[in-house]
Coordinates of C-alpha atoms in Angstrom, one line a residue:
M779 CA 0.1 17.6 22.0
R780 CA 0.3 14.0 22.0
S781 CA 0.5 13.7 18.2
T782 CA 3.4 16.1 18.0
Q783 CA 6.6 13.8 18.3
E784 CA 10.2 14.0 17.0
A785 CA 10.2 12.3 13.8
Q786 CA 12.7 9.7 12.7
F787 CA 14.9 9.5 9.4
W788 CA 16.2 13.3 9.1
R789 CA 19.1 15.1 9.6
R790 CA 20.4 18.9 9.2
P791 CA 22.4 19.6 5.9
D792 CA 25.3 21.5 8.4
S793 CA 25.4 22.1 12.0
E794 CA 24.6 25.7 11.6
S795 CA 21.5 25.4 9.6
E796 CA 17.9 25.1 10.7
D797 CA 17.0 23.5 7.7
V798 CA 16.3 19.9 7.8
N799 CA 16.6 17.2 5.2
C800 CA 13.9 14.2 5.5
S801 CA 14.8 11.0 4.1
L802 CA 11.6 8.8 5.2
C803 CA 10.5 8.8 1.4
H804 CA 12.1 9.2 -1.9
Q805 CA 10.7 12.6 -2.0
S806 CA 13.9 13.5 -0.2
C807 CA 12.0 17.1 1.0
H808 CA 14.6 19.8 2.2
I809 CA 12.3 21.6 4.5
R810 CA 13.0 25.1 5.9
P811 CA 11.9 26.2 9.4
G812 CA 8.1 26.5 10.2
K813 CA 7.5 24.5 6.9
R814 CA 6.2 21.2 6.2
G815 CA 7.2 18.3 3.7
I816 CA 5.2 17.2 0.7
C817 CA 3.1 14.9 2.7
A818 CA 2.3 18.0 4.9
V819 CA 2.3 16.0 8.3
R820 CA 6.3 16.2 9.2
E821 CA 7.2 19.9 9.9
N822 CA 10.5 21.4 10.8
Q823 CA 9.8 23.0 14.3
N824 CA 13.0 25.2 15.2
G825 CA 15.7 23.1 13.6
K826 CA 13.9 19.6 14.3
L827 CA 11.4 17.6 12.2
M828 CA 8.5 16.5 14.1
T829 CA 5.7 14.3 13.0
L830 CA 2.1 15.8 13.7
V831 CA 0.3 12.6 13.4
Y832 CA 1.7 10.2 15.7
G833 CA -1.4 8.3 16.8
N834 CA -3.9 10.8 15.4
L835 CA -6.1 8.4 13.7
I836 CA -8.8 9.5 11.1
A837 CA -10.1 6.0 10.3
A838 CA -10.1 2.8 12.1
N839 CA -12.1 -0.3 11.3
E840 CA -12.4 -3.9 10.7
D841 CA -11.9 -4.7 6.9
P842 CA -11.8 -8.0 4.8
I843 CA -8.3 -8.7 4.0
E844 CA -9.6 -8.9 0.3
K845 CA -10.4 -5.2 0.3
K846 CA -6.8 -4.2 0.9
P847 CA -6.5 -6.1 -1.5
F848 CA -4.9 -9.4 -0.2
F849 CA -5.9 -12.9 -2.3
H850 CA -3.1 -14.6 -1.0
F851 CA -2.8 -13.8 2.7
L852 CA -5.0 -15.0 5.3
P853 CA -8.2 -15.6 3.1
G854 CA -11.4 -14.7 4.5
S855 CA -9.7 -13.1 7.8
L856 CA -10.5 -9.3 9.2
A857 CA -8.0 -6.6 9.5
Y858 CA -7.9 -3.8 11.7
S859 CA -7.2 -1.0 9.2
I860 CA -6.1 2.4 10.9
A861 CA -4.6 5.7 9.1
T862 CA -4.1 9.2 9.7
V863 CA -4.5 12.0 7.2
G864 CA -1.5 13.1 4.9
C865 CA 0.1 11.6 1.8
N866 CA 3.5 11.8 -0.1
F867 CA 2.1 11.7 -3.6
R868 CA -0.3 13.9 -5.3
C869 CA -2.2 11.5 -7.4
L870 CA -5.0 13.6 -9.3
H871 CA -7.2 10.6 -8.9
C872 CA -6.8 9.6 -5.4
Q873 CA -10.1 7.7 -3.7
N874 CA -9.1 8.7 -0.7
A875 CA -8.4 12.7 -1.4
D876 CA -10.8 13.6 1.6
I877 CA -8.3 12.3 3.9
S878 CA -5.0 11.9 2.1
Q879 CA -4.7 15.3 0.9
L880 CA -6.6 17.3 3.5
P881 CA -3.5 18.4 5.3
H882 CA -1.9 19.9 1.9
E883 CA -5.1 21.7 1.0
T884 CA -6.3 23.0 4.2
G885 CA -3.4 22.4 6.7
K886 CA -5.8 20.8 9.1
L887 CA -4.9 17.4 11.0
P888 CA -8.0 16.1 12.1
G889 CA -8.2 12.7 13.9
N890 CA -8.7 11.0 17.3
Y891 CA -5.3 10.1 19.5
V892 CA -5.4 6.3 20.2
P893 CA -2.3 5.1 21.6
P894 CA -0.4 2.0 20.1
E895 CA -1.7 -0.7 22.5
D896 CA -5.3 0.3 22.4
V897 CA -4.9 -0.4 18.3
V898 CA -3.6 -4.1 19.4
A899 CA -6.4 -4.2 21.9
G900 CA -9.2 -3.1 19.1
A901 CA -7.8 -5.6 17.0
V902 CA -8.0 -8.6 19.4
S903 CA -11.4 -7.6 20.5
R904 CA -12.9 -7.7 16.9
G905 CA -11.3 -10.7 16.0
C906 CA -8.9 -9.5 13.7
Q907 CA -6.2 -11.5 12.4
S908 CA -3.9 -8.6 11.3
V909 CA -3.4 -5.0 11.2
A910 CA -3.6 -3.1 7.9
Y911 CA -2.1 0.3 7.7
T912 CA -4.0 1.6 4.7
Y913 CA -6.5 4.3 3.2
T914 CA -3.8 7.0 3.1
E915 CA 0.2 6.6 2.6
P916 CA 1.4 4.3 6.0
T917 CA 5.0 5.4 5.6
I918 CA 3.9 9.2 6.3
F919 CA 2.5 8.0 9.7
F920 CA 5.6 5.7 9.9
E921 CA 6.8 6.4 13.5
Y922 CA 3.2 5.2 14.8
A923 CA 3.0 2.3 12.4
Y924 CA 6.3 0.9 13.6
D925 CA 5.3 1.2 17.4
V926 CA 2.1 -0.6 16.5
A927 CA 3.5 -3.3 14.3
R928 CA 5.8 -4.1 17.2
L929 CA 3.4 -4.6 19.9
A930 CA 1.1 -6.0 17.2
R931 CA 3.8 -8.8 16.2
A932 CA 4.3 -9.5 20.3
S933 CA 0.1 -10.2 20.1
K934 CA 0.7 -12.7 17.3
L935 CA -1.1 -10.4 15.0
R936 CA 0.2 -9.8 11.3
N937 CA 1.4 -6.8 9.8
V938 CA 0.4 -5.3 6.6
F939 CA 0.9 -2.1 4.5
V940 CA -1.2 -0.6 1.7
S941 CA 1.0 1.4 0.2
N942 CA 2.3 3.6 -2.9
G943 CA 5.9 1.9 -2.5
Y944 CA 7.9 5.2 -2.0
I945 CA 9.2 4.4 1.3
G946 CA 13.0 5.1 1.8
Q947 CA 15.4 2.5 2.2
D948 CA 16.2 3.3 5.9
A949 CA 12.7 3.0 6.8
A950 CA 12.0 -0.1 5.0
D951 CA 14.9 -1.8 6.3
K952 CA 13.6 -1.0 10.0
I953 CA 9.7 -2.0 9.4
I954 CA 10.5 -5.2 7.5
P955 CA 11.4 -7.4 10.6
F956 CA 7.6 -6.7 11.8
L957 CA 6.1 -6.5 8.4
D958 CA 4.4 -9.6 7.0
G959 CA 2.4 -8.5 3.8
I960 CA 2.5 -5.2 1.5
N961 CA 0.4 -4.3 -1.1
I962 CA 2.0 -1.7 -3.3
D963 CA 0.3 0.3 -6.4
L964 CA 2.4 0.1 -9.5
K965 CA 0.8 3.1 -11.3
G966 CA 2.1 2.9 -14.6
D967 CA 5.3 4.3 -16.4
D968 CA 7.6 7.2 -15.3
E969 CA 5.5 9.6 -17.2
F970 CA 2.6 8.9 -15.5
Y971 CA 4.3 9.1 -12.1
R972 CA 5.6 12.4 -12.9
K973 CA 2.3 13.9 -14.6
V974 CA -0.3 12.3 -12.1
C975 CA 1.6 11.5 -8.8
K976 CA 4.4 14.0 -8.8
A977 CA 6.8 11.3 -7.8
K978 CA 9.0 9.0 -9.9
L979 CA 8.7 5.0 -10.9
D980 CA 12.0 3.8 -10.3
P981 CA 11.9 3.8 -6.4
V982 CA 8.7 2.0 -6.4
K983 CA 9.9 -0.8 -9.0
S984 CA 13.2 -1.2 -6.4
N985 CA 10.6 -1.5 -3.5
I986 CA 8.8 -4.1 -4.9
E987 CA 11.7 -6.1 -5.4
K988 CA 13.2 -5.3 -2.0
F989 CA 10.2 -6.5 -0.1
W990 CA 9.9 -9.6 -2.3
Q991 CA 13.4 -10.4 -1.7
A992 CA 13.4 -9.7 1.9
G993 CA 10.6 -12.1 2.8
V994 CA 7.4 -9.9 2.7
W995 CA 4.2 -11.4 1.2
V996 CA 3.8 -8.6 -2.0
E997 CA 1.0 -8.0 -3.8
V998 CA 0.7 -5.5 -6.4
T999 CA -2.4 -3.4 -7.5
T1000 CA -2.9 -1.6 -11.2
L1001 CA -5.9 1.0 -11.2
I1002 CA -6.4 0.8 -15.0
I1003 CA -7.2 4.3 -16.5
P1004 CA -8.2 4.9 -20.2
G1005 CA -5.8 7.0 -22.0
Y1006 CA -3.3 7.2 -19.1
N1007 CA -1.8 3.7 -18.5
D1008 CA -3.8 1.4 -20.4
S1009 CA -1.5 0.7 -23.3
V1010 CA -0.6 -2.5 -24.4
E1011 CA 3.2 -1.2 -24.0
V1012 CA 2.7 -0.2 -20.4
L1013 CA 0.9 -2.9 -19.2
T1014 CA 3.3 -5.0 -20.8
D1015 CA 6.2 -3.3 -19.2
M1016 CA 4.4 -3.8 -15.8
A1017 CA 3.8 -7.3 -16.2
G1018 CA 7.0 -8.2 -17.3
F1019 CA 8.9 -6.3 -14.5
L1020 CA 6.6 -8.4 -12.1
A1021 CA 7.1 -11.8 -13.7
G1022 CA 10.9 -10.9 -13.6
I1023 CA 10.5 -10.7 -9.9
S1024 CA 8.6 -13.7 -9.4
R1025 CA 5.7 -15.4 -11.4
D1026 CA 4.1 -16.1 -7.9
M1027 CA 3.4 -12.4 -7.1
P1028 CA -0.6 -11.7 -7.5
W1029 CA -1.3 -8.6 -9.7
H1030 CA -4.6 -7.0 -9.1
V1031 CA -5.7 -4.7 -12.2
S1032 CA -8.4 -2.6 -11.0
A1033 CA -11.2 -0.3 -12.8
F1034 CA -11.2 3.4 -12.5
Y1035 CA -14.2 5.6 -12.2
P1036 CA -13.5 9.6 -12.3
T1037 CA -12.8 11.4 -9.0
Y1038 CA -11.1 13.9 -7.2
K1039 CA -9.0 16.0 -10.0
L1040 CA -9.2 13.3 -12.9
L1041 CA -12.5 13.9 -14.1
D1042 CA -11.5 13.9 -17.8
A1043 CA -11.0 10.4 -18.1
P1044 CA -13.9 8.0 -18.6
P1045 CA -14.6 4.9 -16.4
T1046 CA -12.5 1.6 -17.3
G1047 CA -14.5 -0.6 -19.5
V1048 CA -14.3 -4.6 -18.7
E1049 CA -12.5 -5.1 -22.0
S1050 CA -9.8 -3.0 -20.9
I1051 CA -9.3 -5.2 -17.7
K1052 CA -9.6 -8.4 -19.7
R1053 CA -6.8 -7.2 -21.8
A1054 CA -4.8 -6.2 -18.9
L1055 CA -5.6 -9.7 -17.2
N1056 CA -4.4 -11.4 -20.4
I1057 CA -1.2 -9.5 -20.9
G1058 CA -0.3 -10.4 -17.1
R1059 CA -0.6 -13.9 -17.9
E1060 CA 1.0 -14.0 -21.3
A1061 CA 3.7 -12.5 -19.0
G1062 CA 3.8 -15.6 -17.1
L1063 CA 2.2 -14.3 -13.8
K1064 CA 0.3 -17.3 -12.3
Y1065 CA -2.2 -14.9 -10.4
V1066 CA -4.0 -12.1 -12.0
Y1067 CA -7.4 -10.9 -10.5
A1068 CA -9.8 -8.4 -11.6
G1069 CA -9.9 -6.0 -8.6
N1070 CA -13.0 -4.4 -8.3
I1071 CA -15.2 -6.0 -11.0
I1072 CA -17.7 -8.8 -9.6
G1073 CA -17.8 -12.2 -11.3
E1074 CA -14.4 -11.3 -13.4
S1075 CA -11.3 -13.1 -12.4
E1076 CA -11.8 -13.0 -8.9
S1077 CA -11.1 -16.5 -7.8
T1078 CA -7.8 -18.6 -7.5
I1079 CA -7.2 -21.2 -9.8
C1080 CA -4.4 -23.6 -9.6
P1081 CA -1.8 -22.8 -12.1
D1082 CA -0.9 -26.3 -12.7
C1083 CA -4.2 -28.3 -12.8
G1084 CA -7.0 -25.6 -12.9
F1085 CA -8.6 -26.3 -9.9
V1086 CA -10.3 -23.4 -8.2
L1087 CA -8.6 -23.2 -5.1
I1088 CA -10.5 -19.7 -3.5
E1089 CA -13.8 -18.8 -4.7
R1090 CA -14.7 -15.3 -4.0
R1091 CA -17.3 -12.8 -4.7
G1092 CA -16.7 -9.3 -4.1
Y1093 CA -15.1 -9.4 -0.9
R1094 CA -16.3 -12.5 0.6
V1095 CA -14.6 -16.1 0.1
M1096 CA -17.2 -18.4 -0.7
K1097 CA -14.8 -21.4 -0.5
N1098 CA -11.1 -21.6 0.3
S1099 CA -9.7 -25.5 -0.7
V1100 CA -5.8 -24.4 -0.1
T1101 CA -4.4 -26.9 2.4
E1102 CA -1.4 -26.6 4.2
G1103 CA -0.4 -24.4 1.4
R1104 CA -1.1 -26.7 -1.5
C1105 CA -3.5 -27.4 -4.4
P1106 CA -6.0 -30.4 -2.5
N1107 CA -6.3 -31.9 -6.3
C1108 CA -2.7 -32.2 -7.4
K1109 CA -0.9 -31.1 -4.5
A1110 CA 1.0 -28.2 -6.2
A1111 CA 2.5 -25.5 -3.8
V1112 CA 0.2 -22.4 -3.8
A1113 CA 2.3 -19.1 -3.2
G1114 CA 1.0 -17.0 -0.3
V1115 CA 0.2 -16.7 3.7
W1116 CA -2.3 -19.6 4.4
S1117 CA -1.9 -19.4 8.3

């Protein structure tokens, strides 16, 4: 089966064991023969770790780059967006649970095999400027993403991940030379990660800093969930952490709607989003956006003179006045990837 190939980033704990230790992500799964890791798409087959979803695409669409969301990365361009099934998190509020949690819940691995070169050809033919590895967690289809990314770079396409930020250090080091941008979810405090996502906070924070320091363009998204991660203390800690890395890092704060297994929390009100926006700005972040509330803090404003640089409505760019990475009014530099 073409989608089943030997995985990367694993080893046997000793020469006599057929168990394997996977280091692709920070879940660090110990997998016995015939079993799968937490992602449910990497399987120990007779002492060898195999990926079961190489090229097995469940989704392939051209999207506005703003939908990822990226607001400071080639505004107004299209991203060819691909995904396989599977995820290394178990988020109770997953908005794409129908594909991310399907292997975990049913064992099934639906999709259609698409060779890496066909992804690149599809992106080029549709006029996309980038390939986005998105919808589910791109780390879990790393081998395929890496092969596509190398071909995309050779074809002068950009590569962007939309990620939970749990990628292992070796895998991160391998993809960084071919990655132009990454949007990482910063979901809450450590209690939130443990209870809601079955993960930990520290690896995510470390990766946000790692990618930024490596020169990959980083934007961060936080879904504000009433009663879970919307306290002033939690939001202040997140905003302060991001500002401590760089005040230029965009922060998208988005409204939650009850979904999947988190149906007891109410939808996020506009006032909660406005509070998060204010907390981000008070922390010193220059670019804070309301991710999915049309008409509320969507546009990019020059932090030096207040000029409207990029006017947005929903996922549409109505006007982009950034000129060679600078404000046309006061000539201040505007952080991002503009060409």
